[in-house]
GROMACS .gro file of C-alpha atoms in nm:
model
  464
    1UNK     CA    1   6.080  -3.707  -1.186
    2UNK     CA    2   5.842  -4.004  -1.276
    3UNK     CA    3   5.744  -4.039  -0.927
    4UNK     CA    4   5.556  -3.702  -0.965
    5UNK     CA    5   5.318  -3.846  -1.191
    6UNK     CA    6   5.206  -4.110  -0.978
    7UNK     CA    7   5.255  -3.810  -0.654
    8UNK     CA    8   4.962  -3.516  -0.869
    9UNK     CA    9   4.684  -3.812  -0.813
   10UNK     CA   10   4.800  -3.930  -0.522
   11UNK     CA   11   4.789  -3.483  -0.366
   12UNK     CA   12   4.429  -3.498  -0.472
   13UNK     CA   13   4.313  -3.763  -0.215
   14UNK     CA   14   4.563  -3.658   0.083
   15UNK     CA   15   4.336  -3.317   0.030
   16UNK     CA   16   4.118  -3.317   0.076
   17UNK     CA   17   4.071  -3.381   0.442
   18UNK     CA   18   4.106  -2.987   0.426
   19UNK     CA   19   3.757  -2.749   0.413
   20UNK     CA   20   3.700  -2.614   0.150
   21UNK     CA   21   3.547  -2.300  -0.022
   22UNK     CA   22   3.500  -2.185  -0.373
   23UNK     CA   23   3.582  -1.849  -0.434
   24UNK     CA   24   3.253  -1.633  -0.443
   25UNK     CA   25   3.204  -1.228  -0.347
   26UNK     CA   26   3.328  -1.283  -0.014
   27UNK     CA   27   3.720  -1.359  -0.242
   28UNK     CA   28   3.598  -1.287  -0.589
   29UNK     CA   29   4.023  -1.253  -0.670
   30UNK     CA   30   4.368  -1.505  -0.612
   31UNK     CA   31   4.610  -1.529  -0.696
   32UNK     CA   32   4.834  -1.845  -0.764
   33UNK     CA   33   5.178  -1.998  -0.836
   34UNK     CA   34   5.285  -2.353  -0.881
   35UNK     CA   35   5.424  -2.616  -1.123
   36UNK     CA   36   5.279  -2.818  -1.378
   37UNK     CA   37   5.366  -3.150  -1.634
   38UNK     CA   38   5.342  -3.170  -1.919
   39UNK     CA   39   5.288  -3.512  -2.001
   40UNK     CA   40   5.358  -3.643  -2.409
   41UNK     CA   41   5.199  -3.977  -2.419
   42UNK     CA   42   5.006  -4.128  -2.713
   43UNK     CA   43   4.729  -3.966  -2.658
   44UNK     CA   44   4.528  -3.815  -2.945
   45UNK     CA   45   4.717  -4.066  -3.204
   46UNK     CA   46   4.668  -4.428  -3.021
   47UNK     CA   47   4.316  -4.587  -3.010
   48UNK     CA   48   4.105  -4.497  -2.694
   49UNK     CA   49   4.203  -4.780  -2.497
   50UNK     CA   50   4.560  -4.697  -2.569
   51UNK     CA   51   4.529  -4.386  -2.479
   52UNK     CA   52   4.408  -4.413  -2.198
   53UNK     CA   53   4.631  -4.703  -2.097
   54UNK     CA   54   4.945  -4.453  -2.133
   55UNK     CA   55   4.792  -4.199  -1.980
   56UNK     CA   56   4.785  -4.452  -1.579
   57UNK     CA   57   5.111  -4.490  -1.691
   58UNK     CA   58   5.390  -4.318  -1.375
   59UNK     CA   59   5.793  -4.461  -1.606
   60UNK     CA   60   5.700  -4.227  -1.919
   61UNK     CA   61   5.581  -3.946  -2.060
   62UNK     CA   62   5.631  -3.687  -1.747
   63UNK     CA   63   5.835  -3.325  -1.822
   64UNK     CA   64   5.914  -3.091  -1.536
   65UNK     CA   65   6.081  -2.808  -1.466
   66UNK     CA   66   6.203  -2.854  -1.058
   67UNK     CA   67   6.100  -2.442  -1.067
   68UNK     CA   68   5.792  -2.245  -0.975
   69UNK     CA   69   5.685  -2.263  -1.365
   70UNK     CA   70   5.265  -2.163  -1.279
   71UNK     CA   71   5.154  -1.852  -1.286
   72UNK     CA   72   4.736  -1.826  -1.283
   73UNK     CA   73   4.508  -1.488  -1.156
   74UNK     CA   74   4.137  -1.553  -1.136
   75UNK     CA   75   3.830  -1.310  -1.104
   76UNK     CA   76   3.509  -1.411  -0.936
   77UNK     CA   77   3.305  -1.411  -1.166
   78UNK     CA   78   2.919  -1.412  -1.028
   79UNK     CA   79   2.658  -1.749  -1.126
   80UNK     CA   80   2.934  -1.918  -1.020
   81UNK     CA   81   3.120  -1.842  -1.291
   82UNK     CA   82   3.502  -1.745  -1.261
   83UNK     CA   83   3.786  -1.647  -1.563
   84UNK     CA   84   4.145  -1.701  -1.557
   85UNK     CA   85   4.437  -1.607  -1.687
   86UNK     CA   86   4.786  -1.885  -1.727
   87UNK     CA   87   5.056  -1.873  -1.786
   88UNK     CA   88   5.322  -2.119  -1.721
   89UNK     CA   89   5.699  -2.271  -1.871
   90UNK     CA   90   5.837  -2.647  -1.912
   91UNK     CA   91   6.109  -2.795  -2.143
   92UNK     CA   92   6.040  -3.068  -2.301
   93UNK     CA   93   6.293  -3.418  -2.321
   94UNK     CA   94   6.009  -3.679  -2.210
   95UNK     CA   95   5.828  -3.876  -2.456
   96UNK     CA   96   5.854  -3.698  -2.799
   97UNK     CA   97   5.684  -3.906  -2.988
   98UNK     CA   98   5.520  -3.706  -3.219
   99UNK     CA   99   5.272  -3.508  -3.040
  100UNK     CA  100   5.463  -3.259  -2.932
  101UNK     CA  101   5.806  -3.155  -3.025
  102UNK     CA  102   6.076  -3.099  -2.773
  103UNK     CA  103   6.222  -2.776  -2.672
  104UNK     CA  104   6.106  -2.557  -2.433
  105UNK     CA  105   5.697  -2.497  -2.399
  106UNK     CA  106   5.590  -2.203  -2.278
  107UNK     CA  107   5.229  -2.129  -2.338
  108UNK     CA  108   4.914  -1.893  -2.159
  109UNK     CA  109   4.568  -1.899  -2.131
  110UNK     CA  110   4.273  -1.755  -2.137
  111UNK     CA  111   4.023  -1.975  -1.993
  112UNK     CA  112   3.661  -1.960  -1.816
  113UNK     CA  113   3.613  -2.209  -1.481
  114UNK     CA  114   3.253  -2.324  -1.282
  115UNK     CA  115   3.185  -2.445  -1.007
  116UNK     CA  116   3.022  -2.728  -1.013
  117UNK     CA  117   2.968  -2.732  -0.669
  118UNK     CA  118   2.633  -2.521  -0.766
  119UNK     CA  119   2.481  -2.752  -0.960
  120UNK     CA  120   2.326  -2.889  -0.566
  121UNK     CA  121   2.346  -2.543  -0.389
  122UNK     CA  122   2.674  -2.562  -0.125
  123UNK     CA  123   2.976  -2.560  -0.077
  124UNK     CA  124   3.167  -2.813   0.088
  125UNK     CA  125   3.465  -2.949   0.169
  126UNK     CA  126   3.525  -3.033  -0.194
  127UNK     CA  127   3.520  -2.815  -0.471
  128UNK     CA  128   3.549  -2.974  -0.808
  129UNK     CA  129   3.488  -2.716  -1.112
  130UNK     CA  130   3.550  -2.737  -1.517
  131UNK     CA  131   3.710  -2.577  -1.783
  132UNK     CA  132   3.754  -2.470  -2.117
  133UNK     CA  133   4.031  -2.208  -2.235
  134UNK     CA  134   4.235  -2.100  -2.516
  135UNK     CA  135   4.582  -1.997  -2.585
  136UNK     CA  136   4.838  -1.981  -2.777
  137UNK     CA  137   5.175  -2.264  -2.697
  138UNK     CA  138   5.603  -2.248  -2.803
  139UNK     CA  139   5.740  -2.424  -2.825
  140UNK     CA  140   6.109  -2.337  -2.934
  141UNK     CA  141   6.013  -2.090  -3.205
  142UNK     CA  142   5.724  -2.257  -3.367
  143UNK     CA  143   5.379  -2.196  -3.278
  144UNK     CA  144   4.986  -2.308  -3.217
  145UNK     CA  145   4.631  -2.215  -3.023
  146UNK     CA  146   4.522  -2.385  -2.792
  147UNK     CA  147   4.195  -2.552  -2.656
  148UNK     CA  148   4.192  -2.674  -2.289
  149UNK     CA  149   3.895  -2.849  -2.186
  150UNK     CA  150   3.995  -2.889  -1.825
  151UNK     CA  151   3.924  -3.013  -1.482
  152UNK     CA  152   4.063  -2.968  -1.132
  153UNK     CA  153   3.957  -2.805  -0.782
  154UNK     CA  154   4.116  -2.618  -0.452
  155UNK     CA  155   4.144  -2.689  -0.124
  156UNK     CA  156   4.136  -2.449   0.142
  157UNK     CA  157   4.331  -2.410   0.491
  158UNK     CA  158   4.248  -2.136   0.556
  159UNK     CA  159   4.011  -1.799   0.451
  160UNK     CA  160   4.238  -1.691   0.230
  161UNK     CA  161   4.576  -2.028   0.129
  162UNK     CA  162   4.492  -2.269  -0.055
  163UNK     CA  163   4.613  -2.535  -0.342
  164UNK     CA  164   4.497  -2.531  -0.725
  165UNK     CA  165   4.462  -2.866  -0.882
  166UNK     CA  166   4.373  -2.943  -1.250
  167UNK     CA  167   4.428  -3.114  -1.557
  168UNK     CA  168   4.318  -3.036  -1.905
  169UNK     CA  169   4.286  -3.156  -2.252
  170UNK     CA  170   4.550  -2.936  -2.457
  171UNK     CA  171   4.524  -2.967  -2.849
  172UNK     CA  172   4.673  -2.733  -3.067
  173UNK     CA  173   4.753  -2.648  -3.475
  174UNK     CA  174   5.085  -2.617  -3.545
  175UNK     CA  175   5.209  -2.295  -3.697
  176UNK     CA  176   5.509  -2.376  -3.779
  177UNK     CA  177   5.733  -2.615  -3.966
  178UNK     CA  178   5.923  -2.846  -3.698
  179UNK     CA  179   5.766  -3.170  -3.567
  180UNK     CA  180   5.529  -2.947  -3.338
  181UNK     CA  181   5.202  -3.043  -3.469
  182UNK     CA  182   5.341  -3.348  -3.681
  183UNK     CA  183   4.937  -3.545  -3.675
  184UNK     CA  184   4.937  -3.345  -4.013
  185UNK     CA  185   4.525  -3.332  -3.997
  186UNK     CA  186   4.429  -3.279  -3.656
  187UNK     CA  187   4.637  -3.102  -3.523
  188UNK     CA  188   4.937  -3.193  -3.171
  189UNK     CA  189   4.771  -3.368  -2.845
  190UNK     CA  190   4.944  -3.337  -2.454
  191UNK     CA  191   4.752  -3.341  -2.131
  192UNK     CA  192   4.877  -3.098  -1.846
  193UNK     CA  193   4.909  -3.059  -1.460
  194UNK     CA  194   4.971  -2.855  -1.216
  195UNK     CA  195   4.974  -2.788  -0.889
  196UNK     CA  196   4.960  -2.475  -0.755
  197UNK     CA  197   4.974  -2.209  -0.367
  198UNK     CA  198   4.714  -1.997  -0.412
  199UNK     CA  199   4.609  -1.684  -0.273
  200UNK     CA  200   4.290  -1.609  -0.263
  201UNK     CA  201   4.144  -1.177  -0.151
  202UNK     CA  202   3.923  -0.931  -0.219
  203UNK     CA  203   3.714  -0.808   0.044
  204UNK     CA  204   3.722  -0.859   0.372
  205UNK     CA  205   3.493  -1.045   0.632
  206UNK     CA  206   3.568  -0.921   0.978
  207UNK     CA  207   3.349  -1.091   1.193
  208UNK     CA  208   3.331  -1.366   0.981
  209UNK     CA  209   2.948  -1.459   0.983
  210UNK     CA  210   2.937  -1.436   0.582
  211UNK     CA  211   2.903  -1.112   0.464
  212UNK     CA  212   3.112  -0.872   0.359
  213UNK     CA  213   3.220  -0.572   0.529
  214UNK     CA  214   3.135  -0.317   0.232
  215UNK     CA  215   2.778  -0.521   0.287
  216UNK     CA  216   2.765  -0.549   0.649
  217UNK     CA  217   2.536  -0.344   0.858
  218UNK     CA  218   2.736  -0.450   1.230
  219UNK     CA  219   3.056  -0.586   1.036
  220UNK     CA  220   3.261  -0.668   1.363
  221UNK     CA  221   2.966  -0.880   1.527
  222UNK     CA  222   2.861  -1.175   1.318
  223UNK     CA  223   2.532  -1.201   1.254
  224UNK     CA  224   2.260  -1.300   1.012
  225UNK     CA  225   2.274  -1.246   0.591
  226UNK     CA  226   1.950  -1.199   0.621
  227UNK     CA  227   1.995  -0.887   0.832
  228UNK     CA  228   2.342  -0.778   0.630
  229UNK     CA  229   2.524  -0.953   0.882
  230UNK     CA  230   2.347  -0.750   1.235
  231UNK     CA  231   2.272  -1.030   1.507
  232UNK     CA  232   1.905  -1.149   1.623
  233UNK     CA  233   1.954  -1.203   1.986
  234UNK     CA  234   1.566  -1.287   2.060
  235UNK     CA  235   1.526  -1.419   1.664
  236UNK     CA  236   1.226  -1.179   1.620
  237UNK     CA  237   1.316  -1.047   1.249
  238UNK     CA  238   1.462  -0.725   1.395
  239UNK     CA  239   1.867  -0.702   1.443
  240UNK     CA  240   1.902  -0.617   1.742
  241UNK     CA  241   2.038  -0.237   1.673
  242UNK     CA  242   1.728  -0.152   1.549
  243UNK     CA  243   1.567  -0.368   1.819
  244UNK     CA  244   1.349  -0.207   2.147
  245UNK     CA  245   1.351  -0.530   2.349
  246UNK     CA  246   1.628  -0.723   2.187
  247UNK     CA  247   1.590  -0.949   2.418
  248UNK     CA  248   1.273  -1.083   2.366
  249UNK     CA  249   1.086  -1.130   2.070
  250UNK     CA  250   0.822  -0.934   1.955
  251UNK     CA  251   0.662  -0.785   1.631
  252UNK     CA  252   0.686  -0.410   1.674
  253UNK     CA  253   0.986  -0.266   1.664
  254UNK     CA  254   1.096  -0.590   1.809
  255UNK     CA  255   0.890  -0.547   2.117
  256UNK     CA  256   0.564  -0.798   2.178
  257UNK     CA  257   0.246  -0.537   2.161
  258UNK     CA  258  -0.017  -0.904   2.293
  259UNK     CA  259  -0.285  -0.683   2.204
  260UNK     CA  260  -0.192  -0.555   1.868
  261UNK     CA  261  -0.301  -0.176   1.951
  262UNK     CA  262   0.021  -0.080   1.841
  263UNK     CA  263   0.161  -0.050   2.225
  264UNK     CA  264   0.439  -0.224   2.358
  265UNK     CA  265   0.356  -0.440   2.662
  266UNK     CA  266   0.560  -0.255   2.865
  267UNK     CA  267   0.432   0.031   2.801
  268UNK     CA  268   0.064  -0.024   2.721
  269UNK     CA  269  -0.132   0.059   3.031
  270UNK     CA  270  -0.428  -0.212   2.907
  271UNK     CA  271  -0.169  -0.547   2.716
  272UNK     CA  272  -0.472  -0.776   2.674
  273UNK     CA  273  -0.655  -0.525   2.567
  274UNK     CA  274  -0.683  -0.298   2.198
  275UNK     CA  275  -0.684   0.076   2.256
  276UNK     CA  276  -0.571   0.317   2.221
  277UNK     CA  277  -0.167   0.450   2.159
  278UNK     CA  278  -0.263   0.870   2.284
  279UNK     CA  279  -0.462   0.658   2.552
  280UNK     CA  280  -0.171   0.455   2.671
  281UNK     CA  281  -0.339   0.158   2.499
  282UNK     CA  282  -0.617   0.141   2.650
  283UNK     CA  283  -0.943   0.126   2.517
  284UNK     CA  284  -1.226   0.487   2.576
  285UNK     CA  285  -1.519   0.406   2.473
  286UNK     CA  286  -1.713   0.735   2.577
  287UNK     CA  287  -1.469   0.887   2.405
  288UNK     CA  288  -1.399   1.122   2.693
  289UNK     CA  289  -1.054   1.110   2.745
  290UNK     CA  290  -1.084   0.910   3.022
  291UNK     CA  291  -0.956   0.512   2.933
  292UNK     CA  292  -1.236   0.231   3.028
  293UNK     CA  293  -1.009   0.073   3.295
  294UNK     CA  294  -1.080   0.502   3.476
  295UNK     CA  295  -1.436   0.587   3.369
  296UNK     CA  296  -1.737   0.513   3.588
  297UNK     CA  297  -1.904   0.600   3.389
  298UNK     CA  298  -1.690   0.414   3.026
  299UNK     CA  299  -2.079   0.448   2.780
  300UNK     CA  300  -2.127   0.791   2.879
  301UNK     CA  301  -1.957   1.082   2.780
  302UNK     CA  302  -1.811   1.247   3.155
  303UNK     CA  303  -1.587   1.521   3.254
  304UNK     CA  304  -1.216   1.383   3.378
  305UNK     CA  305  -1.309   1.592   3.720
  306UNK     CA  306  -1.571   1.347   3.698
  307UNK     CA  307  -1.427   1.041   3.659
  308UNK     CA  308  -1.574   0.997   3.338
  309UNK     CA  309  -1.897   1.017   3.378
  310UNK     CA  310  -2.142   1.317   3.357
  311UNK     CA  311  -2.198   1.609   3.624
  312UNK     CA  312  -2.504   1.520   3.790
  313UNK     CA  313  -2.838   1.831   3.778
  314UNK     CA  314  -2.936   1.747   4.165
  315UNK     CA  315  -3.302   2.060   4.134
  316UNK     CA  316  -3.335   2.001   3.771
  317UNK     CA  317  -3.218   2.341   3.691
  318UNK     CA  318  -3.034   2.290   3.376
  319UNK     CA  319  -2.744   2.434   3.593
  320UNK     CA  320  -2.493   2.127   3.647
  321UNK     CA  321  -2.414   2.056   4.027
  322UNK     CA  322  -2.056   2.200   3.983
  323UNK     CA  323  -2.182   2.518   3.905
  324UNK     CA  324  -2.477   2.525   4.074
  325UNK     CA  325  -2.463   2.738   4.394
  326UNK     CA  326  -2.746   2.611   4.507
  327UNK     CA  327  -2.736   2.244   4.423
  328UNK     CA  328  -3.069   2.104   4.559
  329UNK     CA  329  -3.256   2.534   4.469
  330UNK     CA  330  -3.394   2.586   4.129
  331UNK     CA  331  -3.216   2.894   3.945
  332UNK     CA  332  -3.085   2.999   3.626
  333UNK     CA  333  -2.790   2.979   3.483
  334UNK     CA  334  -2.760   3.385   3.538
  335UNK     CA  335  -2.878   3.325   3.870
  336UNK     CA  336  -2.507   3.028   3.902
  337UNK     CA  337  -2.875   2.838   4.014
  338UNK     CA  338  -2.946   2.959   4.257
  339UNK     CA  339  -3.350   3.144   4.262
  340UNK     CA  340  -3.372   3.463   4.179
  341UNK     CA  341  -3.652   3.644   4.443
  342UNK     CA  342  -3.995   3.886   4.219
  343UNK     CA  343  -3.989   4.215   4.324
  344UNK     CA  344  -4.275   4.344   4.454
  345UNK     CA  345  -4.263   4.590   4.122
  346UNK     CA  346  -4.317   4.306   3.916
  347UNK     CA  347  -4.544   4.098   4.141
  348UNK     CA  348  -4.830   4.383   4.139
  349UNK     CA  349  -4.737   4.337   3.741
  350UNK     CA  350  -4.813   4.016   3.659
  351UNK     CA  351  -5.123   4.078   3.883
  352UNK     CA  352  -5.273   4.314   3.714
  353UNK     CA  353  -5.195   4.139   3.356
  354UNK     CA  354  -5.275   3.804   3.463
  355UNK     CA  355  -5.623   3.972   3.558
  356UNK     CA  356  -5.723   4.042   3.229
  357UNK     CA  357  -5.597   3.698   3.052
  358UNK     CA  358  -5.990   3.603   2.934
  359UNK     CA  359  -6.155   3.309   2.771
  360UNK     CA  360  -6.433   3.205   2.557
  361UNK     CA  361  -6.706   3.182   2.705
  362UNK     CA  362  -6.702   2.786   2.764
  363UNK     CA  363  -6.342   2.724   2.661
  364UNK     CA  364  -5.972   2.713   2.699
  365UNK     CA  365  -5.959   2.948   2.437
  366UNK     CA  366  -5.879   3.320   2.462
  367UNK     CA  367  -6.047   3.553   2.329
  368UNK     CA  368  -5.857   3.858   2.098
  369UNK     CA  369  -5.601   4.033   2.198
  370UNK     CA  370  -5.450   3.826   2.560
  371UNK     CA  371  -5.148   3.636   2.341
  372UNK     CA  372  -5.035   4.022   2.385
  373UNK     CA  373  -5.096   4.096   2.799
  374UNK     CA  374  -4.951   3.658   2.772
  375UNK     CA  375  -4.614   3.803   2.536
  376UNK     CA  376  -4.582   4.100   2.826
  377UNK     CA  377  -4.636   3.890   3.122
  378UNK     CA  378  -4.323   3.616   2.940
  379UNK     CA  379  -4.051   3.939   2.916
  380UNK     CA  380  -4.090   3.973   3.312
  381UNK     CA  381  -4.062   3.664   3.387
  382UNK     CA  382  -3.736   3.628   3.194
  383UNK     CA  383  -3.603   3.929   3.329
  384UNK     CA  384  -3.621   3.692   3.656
  385UNK     CA  385  -3.545   3.419   3.544
  386UNK     CA  386  -3.569   3.043   3.766
  387UNK     CA  387  -3.931   3.187   3.974
  388UNK     CA  388  -4.132   2.943   3.977
  389UNK     CA  389  -4.553   3.008   3.899
  390UNK     CA  390  -4.816   2.880   3.987
  391UNK     CA  391  -5.054   2.958   3.752
  392UNK     CA  392  -5.419   2.933   3.854
  393UNK     CA  393  -5.765   2.878   3.650
  394UNK     CA  394  -6.116   2.949   3.794
  395UNK     CA  395  -6.427   2.951   3.689
  396UNK     CA  396  -6.763   3.059   3.792
  397UNK     CA  397  -7.081   2.836   3.929
  398UNK     CA  398  -7.271   2.817   3.532
  399UNK     CA  399  -7.211   2.442   3.454
  400UNK     CA  400  -7.116   2.144   3.754
  401UNK     CA  401  -6.898   2.092   3.985
  402UNK     CA  402  -6.662   1.859   3.758
  403UNK     CA  403  -6.720   2.089   3.466
  404UNK     CA  404  -6.612   2.356   3.568
  405UNK     CA  405  -6.298   2.182   3.757
  406UNK     CA  406  -6.180   2.049   3.425
  407UNK     CA  407  -6.237   2.389   3.193
  408UNK     CA  408  -6.056   2.571   3.530
  409UNK     CA  409  -5.749   2.317   3.490
  410UNK     CA  410  -5.804   2.312   3.105
  411UNK     CA  411  -5.735   2.730   3.097
  412UNK     CA  412  -5.446   2.709   3.323
  413UNK     CA  413  -5.284   2.458   3.091
  414UNK     CA  414  -5.327   2.702   2.807
  415UNK     CA  415  -5.163   2.986   2.944
  416UNK     CA  416  -4.862   2.808   3.074
  417UNK     CA  417  -4.820   2.594   2.703
  418UNK     CA  418  -4.805   2.945   2.570
  419UNK     CA  419  -4.515   3.054   2.874
  420UNK     CA  420  -4.337   2.765   2.732
  421UNK     CA  421  -4.354   2.784   2.373
  422UNK     CA  422  -4.262   3.177   2.430
  423UNK     CA  423  -3.926   3.028   2.637
  424UNK     CA  424  -3.971   3.017   2.976
  425UNK     CA  425  -3.893   2.693   3.108
  426UNK     CA  426  -4.180   2.456   3.194
  427UNK     CA  427  -3.976   2.382   3.531
  428UNK     CA  428  -4.068   2.749   3.593
  429UNK     CA  429  -4.400   2.674   3.549
  430UNK     CA  430  -4.714   2.461   3.788
  431UNK     CA  431  -5.085   2.486   3.598
  432UNK     CA  432  -5.382   2.381   3.908
  433UNK     CA  433  -5.718   2.399   3.794
  434UNK     CA  434  -5.919   2.513   4.123
  435UNK     CA  435  -6.315   2.545   3.907
  436UNK     CA  436  -6.539   2.726   4.108
  437UNK     CA  437  -6.476   2.711   4.465
  438UNK     CA  438  -6.255   3.026   4.474
  439UNK     CA  439  -6.481   3.264   4.380
  440UNK     CA  440  -6.350   3.659   4.414
  441UNK     CA  441  -6.688   3.825   4.286
  442UNK     CA  442  -7.086   3.703   4.381
  443UNK     CA  443  -7.104   3.484   4.106
  444UNK     CA  444  -7.519   3.552   4.074
  445UNK     CA  445  -7.437   3.848   3.872
  446UNK     CA  446  -7.295   3.855   3.504
  447UNK     CA  447  -7.054   4.100   3.697
  448UNK     CA  448  -6.925   3.879   3.926
  449UNK     CA  449  -6.885   3.602   3.708
  450UNK     CA  450  -6.694   3.802   3.492
  451UNK     CA  451  -6.445   3.800   3.739
  452UNK     CA  452  -6.458   3.488   3.914
  453UNK     CA  453  -6.343   3.350   3.531
  454UNK     CA  454  -6.003   3.461   3.617
  455UNK     CA  455  -5.606   3.344   3.590
  456UNK     CA  456  -5.376   3.461   3.885
  457UNK     CA  457  -5.022   3.377   3.848
  458UNK     CA  458  -4.852   3.342   4.184
  459UNK     CA  459  -4.441   3.390   4.284
  460UNK     CA  460  -4.366   2.976   4.385
  461UNK     CA  461  -4.156   3.155   4.703
  462UNK     CA  462  -3.990   2.838   4.837
  463UNK     CA  463  -3.933   2.462   4.766
  464UNK     CA  464  -4.159   2.216   4.893
   0.00000   0.00000   0.00000
């Protein structure tokens, strides 16, 4: 029996070679069954030195029953704290020197443990704890309240099974009339040591990754705690189950996006140049629907059918070549860009009204009422949209040749300006002054000179 005291202390050093892990959220519950030893040495009676000397003696004072005599249940709380409820039985027949009376010994305690490993933030092969408990003891018919500080540690053979070692210093106050608590003023003192086989249980961690199955999004595959138990093969912070590219690190749904344009490289037609997702990750500078890498005119809006370039208007008639049936001849949109033929009747009408366009003498100013004539001419020209005209200016022989040539040009231009201001395209009109070089009557009479001061509208049948 005395040798069991030595076994208690040597076991502390033999069994710490097993890997350990504190009771925690993974295995919140534990149950232990084992044996206990009541040491009724001179603790609390003699001087401190005598107490220490007597505590380490193995030839007396140690009481044990060779049966399972200790049972406890423990529940992990949080932040390293665990609560336990412990019951034990023993028989006192050794060293009953006044601190505990002889007889059958029963105890029940409620304790709080603190995992000392929490002080440095890691659990290792050695899992010590400090404990304080309150409870009661009975020795035969006498009962006392117990205050008990304790130290202990666990060592685990695997995830569930291990050993618990604990030693407590127990102080009690007597409630009976027997020898229990003989030291009346300060109560009785003794030690209780225990060794228990422990089984811990609770939530499972099927894949052993440190994340409980109830919290593990990938309970059958070991993963990272920060990813709720799921693996991250490429180490990009995105769990494989959510990673579109699990073997290739990237920031966009787990895939690389070199130009940060929101299109992953494998789908980006321009992976090194930021662009728009709708353009396959390429840039479309002119927003014409064709990305710059395919656009022959990347900075000018143009249809896709023309490779992103504007359709040309070769003949400059305002009808683009794709819609122009006569790309080298000017013509109105109403005639698909082809010239319109002026009828003989229209020619006569224009010729008649052109003769009535008169100017103030020596000036390029219209006489009163001429604009009504010009409005009629505008109507005819619009009816035959696309027909081009020479607007000829003529003068009489009054003045010198240079002045007459200049004046006739100004008068022709005055007609053109009026017509274009009323909706006739400028490209359809060509102003030319002939001066006095093409008279239609004699300049010797006033009547003849009046006839020579004229405007002539001539249809241009074809472009030179």
